[in-house]
Amino acid sequence: MLTGKGRVPAAGSVAEPGDTPERGFPPTRPRQPEAGSPLGAPARNARFPGLRWPSLIVGLGQTGSMRLDQLDEQIIRILTREGRRSFAAIGQEVGLSAPATKRRVDRLVAGGTITGFAAQVDPAAMGWGTEAYIELHCSGQPRPAVLTTDLEGIPEVVSACTVTGEAQALLRVRAADVRHFEKVLERLTALSYVSHTKTTLVLTPLFERTGAAPVG
Amino acid sequence: MLTGKGRVPAAGSVAEPGDTPERGFPPTRPRQPEAGSPLGAPARNARFPGLRWPSLIVGLGQTGSMRLDQLDEQIIRILTREGRRSFAAIGQEVGLSAPATKRRVDRLVAGGTITGFAAQVDPAAMGWGTEAYIELHCSGQPRPAVLTTDLEGIPEVVSACTVTGEAQALLRVRAADVRHFEKVLERLTALSYVSHTKTTLVLTPLFERTGAAPVG
DNA sequence: GATGAAACGAATGGCTC
DNA sequence: GAGCCATTCGTTTCATC
């Protein structure tokens, strides 16, 4: 299913009509600005200006450093939008055999560049009517590890990060309705280090880009 | 690959150790609170209190109304964390044959509940060093459609929504570095209806939950 | 709707270059 | 690293209940 190139048009290809090469997959590094764009970005790798290939050198990932060449980036771009596409179909597009493509994907997964594969779900269809961002104002500076543990325990908290500014953390929360949302707020303010919160309700979700949503 | 049940432990199973049934997949509707949880939620479907099966009735999705039963929810929960898992393996877990599982997934995709499948990428490994939330303060109230068009044209804008409060929109932005980020800011303030912006820089991303990230 | 059988195609491991 | 080949396994269709 969803594996053949054009068999099931549904899955990953859902949001594709009209895609420009850039859309839906923010550039790995500052790229050439589109024609007429005010966003003038460095032409090449900012860290290794003379470098063309590999275009990216990173020292992250679980198993150590990881080089990404253009084929890797192409593969990632495809998988980012069509996570269930077959290796044969991916390989055909990037000019690789299916086994070679698989080996690269395996390497990307093992190296931590690809952190997983996930189905994207329409929150409204799942019964999530209420979405909000919550600023957590804390007494003192709670350790990130503590925040992670506490907040991950609240399933309605979809994402969380520590931030600059007056608040210590910014949370994204999904709830079924306002009443449900209020319960989440109560649970957050019950945390010992939380002095108060500030909620910004989402009115209209405009869009959400895949390929830039890390897990964990 | 990643299709067999335990063949490639990498992909979707990356973030699974210690998973509780609830973790990583916010409840479809308010569920029974965990033991000792202050989050007391309605026991059943809030909209159809007496209803047990189907547990959810929604009037959304592209092709019309969509019923989700418990098997659907189970399948979605699995695909949300292991987007490349095979139908055979999913079916085995939920007690369905592979063809039956595939039909359900196809129906969920066609109905808009599942909006797509995507690889999750580590932003740091992709060269994204800088992440921020940007409040867009506008003169007047720009129409959501206009905002969507304008903001989708900026690849660094990962997600956007209109919100309550003083700002009109809240954006999540990823950039390679601060210099790159500044270019994005310039591009945003160049929009005719934007009067000013307020940036909140992300210090430490704590976690990001899959299964609640809609596309489009 | 689910099941079971069968044909097809994809994934994967070994081998060679 | 890549491609090729062979095997295993998943997908998909069709007939059937």
CSV table of C-alpha atoms (C1' of nucleotides) in Angstrom, one decimal:
chain,number,residue,atom,x,y,z
A,1,MET,CA,0.0,0.0,0.0
A,2,LEU,CA,1.1,3.5,-0.4
A,3,THR,CA,4.3,2.0,-1.4
A,4,GLY,CA,4.0,1.9,-5.2
A,5,LYS,CA,4.8,5.0,-7.0
A,6,GLY,CA,1.4,6.1,-8.0
A,7,ARG,CA,-0.8,3.4,-6.7
A,8,VAL,CA,-2.5,5.0,-3.8
A,9,PRO,CA,-2.5,8.7,-4.4
A,10,ALA,CA,-3.7,9.3,-1.0
A,11,ALA,CA,-1.0,8.9,1.6
A,12,GLY,CA,2.0,11.0,1.3
A,13,SER,CA,1.0,12.8,-1.8
A,14,VAL,CA,-2.0,14.4,-0.2
A,15,ALA,CA,-0.6,17.8,0.2
A,16,GLU,CA,1.4,17.9,-3.0
A,17,PRO,CA,-0.3,19.7,-5.8
A,18,GLY,CA,1.4,22.9,-6.7
A,19,ASP,CA,4.5,22.0,-4.7
A,20,THR,CA,7.5,24.0,-5.6
A,21,PRO,CA,10.9,22.3,-5.0
A,22,GLU,CA,11.3,24.3,-1.8
A,23,ARG,CA,7.9,24.0,-0.3
A,24,GLY,CA,7.2,21.8,2.5
A,25,PHE,CA,10.8,21.2,3.2
A,26,PRO,CA,12.7,24.1,4.6
A,27,PRO,CA,16.3,24.2,3.3
A,28,THR,CA,19.0,22.4,5.1
A,29,ARG,CA,21.1,25.5,5.0
A,30,PRO,CA,20.4,29.0,3.7
A,31,ARG,CA,19.9,28.6,0.0
A,32,GLN,CA,19.8,30.9,-2.9
A,33,PRO,CA,16.8,33.1,-2.5
A,34,GLU,CA,14.0,32.7,-4.9
A,35,ALA,CA,13.9,35.2,-7.7
A,36,GLY,CA,12.6,38.5,-6.3
A,37,SER,CA,12.9,37.3,-2.7
A,38,PRO,CA,14.1,39.7,-0.1
A,39,LEU,CA,15.7,36.8,1.7
A,40,GLY,CA,19.2,36.9,0.6
A,41,ALA,CA,21.0,33.9,2.1
A,42,PRO,CA,24.5,32.6,1.8
A,43,ALA,CA,24.9,30.7,-1.4
A,44,ARG,CA,26.6,27.7,0.1
A,45,ASN,CA,27.1,25.9,3.4
A,46,ALA,CA,27.6,28.6,6.0
A,47,ARG,CA,29.9,26.5,8.1
A,48,PHE,CA,32.1,25.3,5.3
A,49,PRO,CA,31.8,28.0,2.7
A,50,GLY,CA,33.8,26.3,0.0
A,51,LEU,CA,32.1,23.0,0.4
A,52,ARG,CA,29.7,21.7,-2.2
A,53,TRP,CA,29.7,18.0,-1.5
A,54,PRO,CA,28.9,16.8,1.1
A,55,SER,CA,26.8,19.8,1.6
A,56,LEU,CA,26.3,19.3,5.3
A,57,ILE,CA,28.6,18.2,8.1
A,58,VAL,CA,27.0,17.7,11.4
A,59,GLY,CA,28.3,16.5,14.7
A,60,LEU,CA,25.0,15.3,16.1
A,61,GLY,CA,23.0,12.2,16.0
A,62,GLN,CA,23.2,9.2,18.3
A,63,THR,CA,26.0,7.3,16.8
A,64,GLY,CA,28.4,10.2,16.2
A,65,SER,CA,29.1,12.5,13.3
A,66,MET,CA,27.1,12.2,10.1
A,67,ARG,CA,27.7,13.4,6.7
A,68,LEU,CA,24.7,14.2,4.5
A,69,ASP,CA,25.2,14.5,0.8
A,70,GLN,CA,22.7,15.7,-1.8
A,71,LEU,CA,21.3,12.2,-2.3
A,72,ASP,CA,20.6,11.9,1.4
A,73,GLU,CA,18.9,15.3,1.4
A,74,GLN,CA,16.8,14.3,-1.6
A,75,ILE,CA,15.8,11.1,0.1
A,76,ILE,CA,14.9,12.9,3.3
A,77,ARG,CA,12.9,15.5,1.4
A,78,ILE,CA,10.9,12.7,-0.2
A,79,LEU,CA,10.4,10.7,3.0
A,80,THR,CA,9.4,13.9,4.7
A,81,ARG,CA,6.4,14.2,2.5
A,82,GLU,CA,5.7,10.6,1.6
A,83,GLY,CA,6.8,8.6,4.6
A,84,ARG,CA,5.6,5.3,3.3
A,85,ARG,CA,7.0,5.5,-0.2
A,86,SER,CA,8.8,2.4,-1.3
A,87,PHE,CA,12.6,2.3,-1.6
A,88,ALA,CA,12.3,1.3,-5.2
A,89,ALA,CA,10.2,4.4,-5.9
A,90,ILE,CA,12.5,6.7,-4.0
A,91,GLY,CA,15.5,5.2,-5.6
A,92,GLN,CA,14.0,5.7,-9.0
A,93,GLU,CA,13.6,9.4,-8.3
A,94,VAL,CA,17.0,10.0,-6.9
A,95,GLY,CA,18.8,7.6,-9.3
A,96,LEU,CA,19.6,4.8,-6.9
A,97,SER,CA,18.6,1.1,-6.7
A,98,ALA,CA,16.2,0.1,-4.0
A,99,PRO,CA,18.8,-1.7,-1.8
A,100,ALA,CA,21.1,1.3,-2.0
A,101,THR,CA,18.3,3.6,-1.0
A,102,LYS,CA,17.4,1.4,1.9
A,103,ARG,CA,21.0,1.3,3.1
A,104,ARG,CA,21.0,5.1,3.1
A,105,VAL,CA,17.7,5.4,4.9
A,106,ASP,CA,18.9,2.8,7.5
A,107,ARG,CA,22.1,4.9,7.9
A,108,LEU,CA,20.1,8.1,8.4
A,109,VAL,CA,17.9,6.4,11.0
A,110,ALA,CA,20.8,4.8,12.8
A,111,GLY,CA,22.6,8.1,12.8
A,112,GLY,CA,19.7,10.0,14.3
A,113,THR,CA,19.0,12.2,11.3
A,114,ILE,CA,15.7,10.5,10.7
A,115,THR,CA,14.2,10.1,14.1
A,116,GLY,CA,11.2,8.1,13.1
A,117,PHE,CA,8.2,7.7,10.8
A,118,ALA,CA,4.7,8.9,11.7
A,119,ALA,CA,1.2,9.2,10.3
A,120,GLN,CA,0.0,12.7,10.3
A,121,VAL,CA,-3.4,13.0,11.9
A,122,ASP,CA,-6.1,15.7,11.5
A,123,PRO,CA,-6.6,16.9,15.1
A,124,ALA,CA,-10.1,18.0,14.4
A,125,ALA,CA,-11.0,14.6,13.0
A,126,MET,CA,-9.6,13.1,16.2
A,127,GLY,CA,-11.9,15.2,18.3
A,128,TRP,CA,-9.4,18.0,19.2
A,129,GLY,CA,-11.4,21.1,19.1
A,130,THR,CA,-9.1,23.3,21.2
A,131,GLU,CA,-5.5,24.2,20.7
A,132,ALA,CA,-3.4,26.7,22.6
A,133,TYR,CA,0.0,27.8,23.4
A,134,ILE,CA,0.8,28.2,27.1
A,135,GLU,CA,3.6,30.2,28.6
A,136,LEU,CA,4.9,28.7,31.8
A,137,HIS,CA,6.1,31.3,34.3
A,138,CYS,CA,8.2,29.7,37.0
A,139,SER,CA,9.7,30.6,40.3
A,140,GLY,CA,13.3,30.0,39.6
A,141,GLN,CA,14.6,28.0,36.7
A,142,PRO,CA,13.4,24.4,36.6
A,143,ARG,CA,15.9,22.0,35.0
A,144,PRO,CA,14.9,21.0,31.5
A,145,ALA,CA,15.0,17.3,32.5
A,146,VAL,CA,12.4,18.0,35.2
A,147,LEU,CA,10.2,19.9,32.9
A,148,THR,CA,10.4,17.1,30.3
A,149,THR,CA,9.4,14.5,32.8
A,150,ASP,CA,6.6,16.5,34.3
A,151,LEU,CA,5.2,17.7,31.0
A,152,GLU,CA,5.5,14.5,29.1
A,153,GLY,CA,3.3,13.0,31.7
A,154,ILE,CA,0.4,15.3,30.5
A,155,PRO,CA,-0.7,13.8,27.2
A,156,GLU,CA,-2.4,17.0,26.1
A,157,VAL,CA,0.9,18.7,26.0
A,158,VAL,CA,1.9,18.2,22.4
A,159,SER,CA,5.3,20.0,22.5
A,160,ALA,CA,7.3,21.9,24.9
A,161,CYS,CA,10.5,23.9,25.0
A,162,THR,CA,12.4,26.3,27.2
A,163,VAL,CA,12.5,29.8,25.9
A,164,THR,CA,14.0,33.3,26.2
A,165,GLY,CA,11.8,36.1,27.6
A,166,GLU,CA,9.7,36.4,30.7
A,167,ALA,CA,8.4,32.9,30.5
A,168,GLN,CA,10.6,29.9,31.2
A,169,ALA,CA,8.8,27.4,28.9
A,170,LEU,CA,6.4,27.4,26.0
A,171,LEU,CA,3.9,24.6,25.6
A,172,ARG,CA,1.6,23.6,22.8
A,173,VAL,CA,-1.6,21.9,24.1
A,174,ARG,CA,-4.4,20.1,22.4
A,175,ALA,CA,-7.7,19.4,24.2
A,176,ALA,CA,-11.1,18.3,23.2
A,177,ASP,CA,-12.8,21.5,24.3
A,178,VAL,CA,-12.4,24.4,26.6
A,179,ARG,CA,-13.6,22.5,29.6
A,180,HIS,CA,-11.0,19.8,29.0
A,181,PHE,CA,-8.4,22.5,28.4
A,182,GLU,CA,-9.1,24.1,31.7
A,183,LYS,CA,-8.3,20.8,33.4
A,184,VAL,CA,-4.9,20.8,31.7
A,185,LEU,CA,-4.3,24.3,32.9
A,186,GLU,CA,-5.1,23.2,36.4
A,187,ARG,CA,-2.7,20.3,36.2
A,188,LEU,CA,0.0,22.7,34.9
A,189,THR,CA,-0.4,25.2,37.7
A,190,ALA,CA,-0.4,22.4,40.2
A,191,LEU,CA,3.3,21.9,39.4
A,192,SER,CA,5.3,23.2,42.3
A,193,TYR,CA,7.6,25.5,40.3
A,194,VAL,CA,4.9,27.1,38.2
A,195,SER,CA,3.9,30.5,39.4
A,196,HIS,CA,1.4,31.4,36.7
A,197,THR,CA,0.6,30.7,33.1
A,198,LYS,CA,-0.4,32.7,30.1
A,199,THR,CA,-2.6,31.2,27.4
A,200,THR,CA,-2.8,32.1,23.8
A,201,LEU,CA,-5.7,30.3,22.1
A,202,VAL,CA,-5.4,29.2,18.5
A,203,LEU,CA,-8.1,30.5,16.3
A,204,THR,CA,-7.2,29.1,12.9
A,205,PRO,CA,-4.4,26.7,12.3
A,206,LEU,CA,-3.0,28.0,9.0
A,207,PHE,CA,-0.5,25.3,8.1
A,208,GLU,CA,1.9,22.9,9.5
A,209,ARG,CA,5.0,21.8,7.7
A,210,THR,CA,6.3,18.3,7.8
A,211,GLY,CA,9.9,17.5,7.7
A,212,ALA,CA,10.8,19.9,10.4
A,213,ALA,CA,9.0,18.2,13.3
A,214,PRO,CA,11.5,16.3,15.4
A,215,VAL,CA,10.5,13.6,17.8
A,216,GLY,CA,11.9,13.2,21.2
B,1,MET,CA,12.2,-2.1,5.6
B,2,LEU,CA,10.9,-1.0,8.9
B,3,THR,CA,7.9,-3.0,7.9
B,4,GLY,CA,8.5,-6.3,9.7
B,5,LYS,CA,7.5,-6.4,13.3
B,6,GLY,CA,10.8,-6.3,14.9
B,7,ARG,CA,13.2,-6.3,12.0
B,8,VAL,CA,14.5,-2.8,12.1
B,9,PRO,CA,14.2,-1.6,15.6
B,10,ALA,CA,15.2,1.9,14.5
B,11,ALA,CA,12.4,3.7,12.8
B,12,GLY,CA,9.1,4.2,14.6
B,13,SER,CA,10.2,2.4,17.7
B,14,VAL,CA,12.9,4.8,18.5
B,15,ALA,CA,11.1,6.6,21.2
B,16,GLU,CA,9.2,3.7,22.7
B,17,PRO,CA,10.9,2.4,25.8
B,18,GLY,CA,8.8,3.0,28.8
B,19,ASP,CA,5.8,4.0,26.9
B,20,THR,CA,2.6,4.0,28.7
B,21,PRO,CA,-0.5,3.2,26.7
B,22,GLU,CA,-1.3,6.9,26.7
B,23,ARG,CA,2.0,8.5,26.0
B,24,GLY,CA,2.8,9.9,22.7
B,25,PHE,CA,-0.8,9.8,21.6
B,26,PRO,CA,-3.0,12.3,23.2
B,27,PRO,CA,-6.5,10.9,23.8
B,28,THR,CA,-9.0,11.2,21.1
B,29,ARG,CA,-11.5,12.5,23.6
B,30,PRO,CA,-11.2,13.2,27.3
B,31,ARG,CA,-10.5,9.7,28.8
B,32,GLN,CA,-10.5,8.4,32.3
B,33,PRO,CA,-7.9,10.2,34.2
B,34,GLU,CA,-4.9,8.2,35.2
B,35,ALA,CA,-4.9,7.0,38.8
B,36,GLY,CA,-4.1,9.9,41.0
B,37,SER,CA,-4.4,12.4,38.2
B,38,PRO,CA,-6.1,15.7,38.9
B,39,LEU,CA,-7.3,15.7,35.4
B,40,GLY,CA,-10.8,14.5,35.7
B,41,ALA,CA,-12.2,14.2,32.2
B,42,PRO,CA,-15.6,13.0,31.0
B,43,ALA,CA,-15.7,9.2,31.0
B,44,ARG,CA,-17.1,8.9,27.5
B,45,ASN,CA,-17.6,10.8,24.3
B,46,ALA,CA,-18.5,14.3,25.3
B,47,ARG,CA,-20.7,14.9,22.3
B,48,PHE,CA,-22.5,11.6,22.5
B,49,PRO,CA,-22.4,10.7,26.2
B,50,GLY,CA,-24.1,7.3,25.9
B,51,LEU,CA,-22.0,6.2,23.0
B,52,ARG,CA,-19.4,3.6,23.3
B,53,TRP,CA,-19.0,2.4,19.7
B,54,PRO,CA,-18.2,4.1,17.5
B,55,SER,CA,-16.5,6.2,20.1
B,56,LEU,CA,-16.2,9.2,17.8
B,57,ILE,CA,-18.4,10.8,15.3
B,58,VAL,CA,-16.9,13.7,13.4
B,59,GLY,CA,-18.2,15.7,10.6
B,60,LEU,CA,-14.8,16.7,9.2
B,61,GLY,CA,-12.4,15.3,6.7
B,62,GLN,CA,-12.5,15.8,3.0
B,63,THR,CA,-15.0,13.3,1.9
B,64,GLY,CA,-17.6,13.9,4.5
B,65,SER,CA,-18.4,12.5,7.9
B,66,MET,CA,-16.2,9.8,9.4
B,67,ARG,CA,-16.8,7.3,12.1
B,68,LEU,CA,-13.9,6.1,14.1
B,69,ASP,CA,-14.2,2.9,16.1
B,70,GLN,CA,-11.7,1.6,18.6
B,71,LEU,CA,-9.9,-0.4,16.0
B,72,ASP,CA,-9.4,2.7,13.9
B,73,GLU,CA,-8.0,4.5,16.9
B,74,GLN,CA,-5.7,1.7,17.7
B,75,ILE,CA,-4.4,1.6,14.1
B,76,ILE,CA,-3.9,5.4,14.2
B,77,ARG,CA,-2.1,5.2,17.5
B,78,ILE,CA,0.3,2.6,16.0
B,79,LEU,CA,0.8,4.4,12.7
B,80,THR,CA,1.4,7.6,14.6
B,81,ARG,CA,4.5,6.1,16.2
B,82,GLU,CA,5.5,3.7,13.6
B,83,GLY,CA,4.5,5.1,10.3
B,84,ARG,CA,6.1,2.5,8.2
B,85,ARG,CA,4.9,-0.5,10.0
B,86,SER,CA,3.4,-3.1,7.7
B,87,PHE,CA,-0.3,-3.8,7.6
B,88,ALA,CA,0.4,-7.4,8.5
B,89,ALA,CA,2.2,-6.3,11.7
B,90,ILE,CA,-0.5,-3.7,12.6
B,91,GLY,CA,-3.2,-6.2,11.9
B,92,GLN,CA,-1.6,-8.8,14.1
B,93,GLU,CA,-1.6,-6.3,17.0
B,94,VAL,CA,-5.2,-5.1,16.6
B,95,GLY,CA,-6.6,-8.5,15.7
B,96,LEU,CA,-7.2,-7.9,12.0
B,97,SER,CA,-5.9,-9.4,8.8
B,98,ALA,CA,-3.5,-7.4,6.7
B,99,PRO,CA,-6.1,-6.6,3.9
B,100,ALA,CA,-8.7,-5.6,6.5
B,101,THR,CA,-6.1,-3.3,8.1
B,102,LYS,CA,-5.2,-1.8,4.8
B,103,ARG,CA,-8.8,-1.1,4.0
B,104,ARG,CA,-9.2,0.8,7.2
B,105,VAL,CA,-6.1,2.8,6.7
B,106,ASP,CA,-7.2,3.7,3.2
B,107,ARG,CA,-10.5,4.8,4.5
B,108,LEU,CA,-8.9,6.9,7.2
B,109,VAL,CA,-6.6,8.5,4.6
B,110,ALA,CA,-9.5,9.1,2.1
B,111,GLY,CA,-11.7,10.5,4.9
B,112,GLY,CA,-9.0,13.0,5.9
B,113,THR,CA,-8.4,11.6,9.4
B,114,ILE,CA,-4.9,10.6,8.4
B,115,THR,CA,-3.5,13.4,6.4
B,116,GLY,CA,-0.3,11.8,5.4
B,117,PHE,CA,2.8,10.0,6.4
B,118,ALA,CA,6.1,11.6,7.1
B,119,ALA,CA,9.6,10.9,8.2
B,120,GLN,CA,10.5,12.8,11.4
B,121,VAL,CA,13.8,14.6,11.0
B,122,ASP,CA,16.2,15.9,13.7
B,123,PRO,CA,16.4,19.6,13.0
B,124,ALA,CA,19.8,19.9,14.5
B,125,ALA,CA,21.1,17.1,12.2
B,126,MET,CA,19.6,19.0,9.3
B,127,GLY,CA,21.5,22.1,10.1
B,128,TRP,CA,18.8,24.0,12.0
B,129,GLY,CA,20.5,25.6,14.9
B,130,THR,CA,17.9,28.3,15.6
B,131,GLU,CA,14.3,27.9,16.4
B,132,ALA,CA,11.9,30.6,17.5
B,133,TYR,CA,8.3,31.6,17.9
B,134,ILE,CA,7.3,34.8,16.4
B,135,GLU,CA,4.2,36.8,17.2
B,136,LEU,CA,2.9,38.8,14.2
B,137,HIS,CA,1.3,42.0,15.1
B,138,CYS,CA,-0.7,43.4,12.3
B,139,SER,CA,-2.5,46.5,11.3
B,140,GLY,CA,-6.0,45.3,10.9
B,141,GLN,CA,-7.0,41.7,10.7
B,142,PRO,CA,-5.4,40.0,7.6
B,143,ARG,CA,-7.6,37.2,6.3
B,144,PRO,CA,-6.3,33.7,7.1
B,145,ALA,CA,-6.1,32.8,3.5
B,146,VAL,CA,-3.8,35.7,2.8
B,147,LEU,CA,-1.6,34.8,5.8
B,148,THR,CA,-1.5,31.2,4.6
B,149,THR,CA,-0.4,32.2,1.2
B,150,ASP,CA,2.2,34.6,2.3
B,151,LEU,CA,3.7,32.6,5.1
B,152,GLU,CA,3.8,29.3,3.2
B,153,GLY,CA,6.0,31.1,0.8
B,154,ILE,CA,8.6,31.4,3.5
B,155,PRO,CA,10.1,27.9,3.9
B,156,GLU,CA,11.6,28.7,7.3
B,157,VAL,CA,8.1,29.2,8.7
B,158,VAL,CA,7.3,25.7,10.0
B,159,SER,CA,3.8,26.3,11.3
B,160,ALA,CA,1.5,29.2,11.6
B,161,CYS,CA,-1.9,30.0,13.2
B,162,THR,CA,-4.1,32.9,14.0
B,163,VAL,CA,-4.5,33.5,17.8
B,164,THR,CA,-6.3,35.4,20.5
B,165,GLY,CA,-4.5,38.1,22.3
B,166,GLU,CA,-2.6,41.1,21.1
B,167,ALA,CA,-0.9,39.4,18.2
B,168,GLN,CA,-2.8,38.3,15.2
B,169,ALA,CA,-0.7,35.3,14.3
B,170,LEU,CA,1.8,33.0,15.9
B,171,LEU,CA,4.6,31.5,13.8
B,172,ARG,CA,7.1,28.8,14.5
B,173,VAL,CA,10.3,29.4,12.6
B,174,ARG,CA,13.5,27.3,12.0
B,175,ALA,CA,16.7,28.8,10.7
B,176,ALA,CA,20.3,27.7,10.3
B,177,ASP,CA,21.6,30.4,12.6
B,178,VAL,CA,20.8,33.8,14.0
B,179,ARG,CA,21.9,35.6,10.9
B,180,HIS,CA,19.6,33.4,8.8
B,181,PHE,CA,16.9,34.0,11.3
B,182,GLU,CA,17.2,37.7,11.0
B,183,LYS,CA,16.6,37.4,7.2
B,184,VAL,CA,13.4,35.7,7.9
B,185,LEU,CA,12.3,38.4,10.3
B,186,GLU,CA,13.1,41.0,7.6
B,187,ARG,CA,11.0,39.1,5.2
B,188,LEU,CA,8.1,38.9,7.7
B,189,THR,CA,8.2,42.6,8.6
B,190,ALA,CA,8.2,43.4,4.8
B,191,LEU,CA,4.7,42.0,4.6
B,192,SER,CA,2.4,45.1,4.2
B,193,TYR,CA,0.0,44.3,7.0
B,194,VAL,CA,2.7,43.4,9.6
B,195,SER,CA,3.3,46.3,12.0
B,196,HIS,CA,5.8,44.6,14.2
B,197,THR,CA,6.9,41.2,15.5
B,198,LYS,CA,7.8,39.8,18.8
B,199,THR,CA,10.3,36.9,18.9
B,200,THR,CA,10.7,34.2,21.6
B,201,LEU,CA,13.8,32.2,21.0
B,202,VAL,CA,13.8,28.5,21.8
B,203,LEU,CA,16.5,27.5,24.2
B,204,THR,CA,16.0,23.8,24.7
B,205,PRO,CA,13.4,21.8,22.8
B,206,LEU,CA,12.1,19.4,25.5
B,207,PHE,CA,9.9,17.1,23.4
B,208,GLU,CA,7.6,16.9,20.5
B,209,ARG,CA,4.7,14.5,20.3
B,210,THR,CA,3.8,12.8,17.1
B,211,GLY,CA,0.3,12.0,16.2
B,212,ALA,CA,-0.9,15.4,16.9
B,213,ALA,CA,0.9,17.2,14.1
B,214,PRO,CA,-1.5,17.8,11.3
B,215,VAL,CA,-0.4,18.6,7.8
B,216,GLY,CA,-2.0,21.3,5.7
C,1,DG,C1',-17.2,-6.1,6.4
C,2,DA,C1',-13.9,-10.2,7.3
C,3,DT,C1',-11.4,-14.2,5.5
C,4,DG,C1',-8.3,-17.2,2.6
C,5,DA,C1',-5.7,-18.2,-1.5
C,6,DA,C1',-2.9,-16.6,-5.1
C,7,DA,C1',-0.2,-13.3,-8.0
C,8,DC,C1',2.5,-9.6,-7.7
C,9,DG,C1',5.8,-6.5,-6.0
C,10,DA,C1',8.8,-4.8,-2.3
C,11,DA,C1',12.3,-5.6,1.3
C,12,DT,C1',16.6,-7.5,2.4
C,13,DG,C1',20.9,-10.1,2.7
C,14,DG,C1',24.8,-12.0,0.2
C,15,DC,C1',27.8,-11.4,-3.4
C,16,DT,C1',30.7,-8.9,-6.8
C,17,DC,C1',32.7,-4.8,-8.5
D,1,DG,C1',29.9,2.8,-1.5
D,2,DA,C1',27.0,0.8,-5.6
D,3,DG,C1',24.4,-2.8,-8.4
D,4,DC,C1',22.7,-7.5,-9.2
D,5,DC,C1',20.4,-11.6,-7.8
D,6,DA,C1',17.7,-14.7,-5.0
D,7,DT,C1',14.8,-15.3,-1.1
D,8,DT,C1',11.5,-13.8,2.1
D,9,DC,C1',7.8,-11.3,3.2
D,10,DG,C1',4.2,-7.8,2.5
D,11,DT,C1',0.7,-6.1,-0.5
D,12,DT,C1',-3.3,-6.5,-3.3
D,13,DT,C1',-6.9,-8.6,-5.8
D,14,DC,C1',-10.5,-11.9,-6.2
D,15,DA,C1',-13.7,-15.2,-4.7
D,16,DT,C1',-16.3,-16.4,-0.8
D,17,DC,C1',-18.9,-16.3,3.4
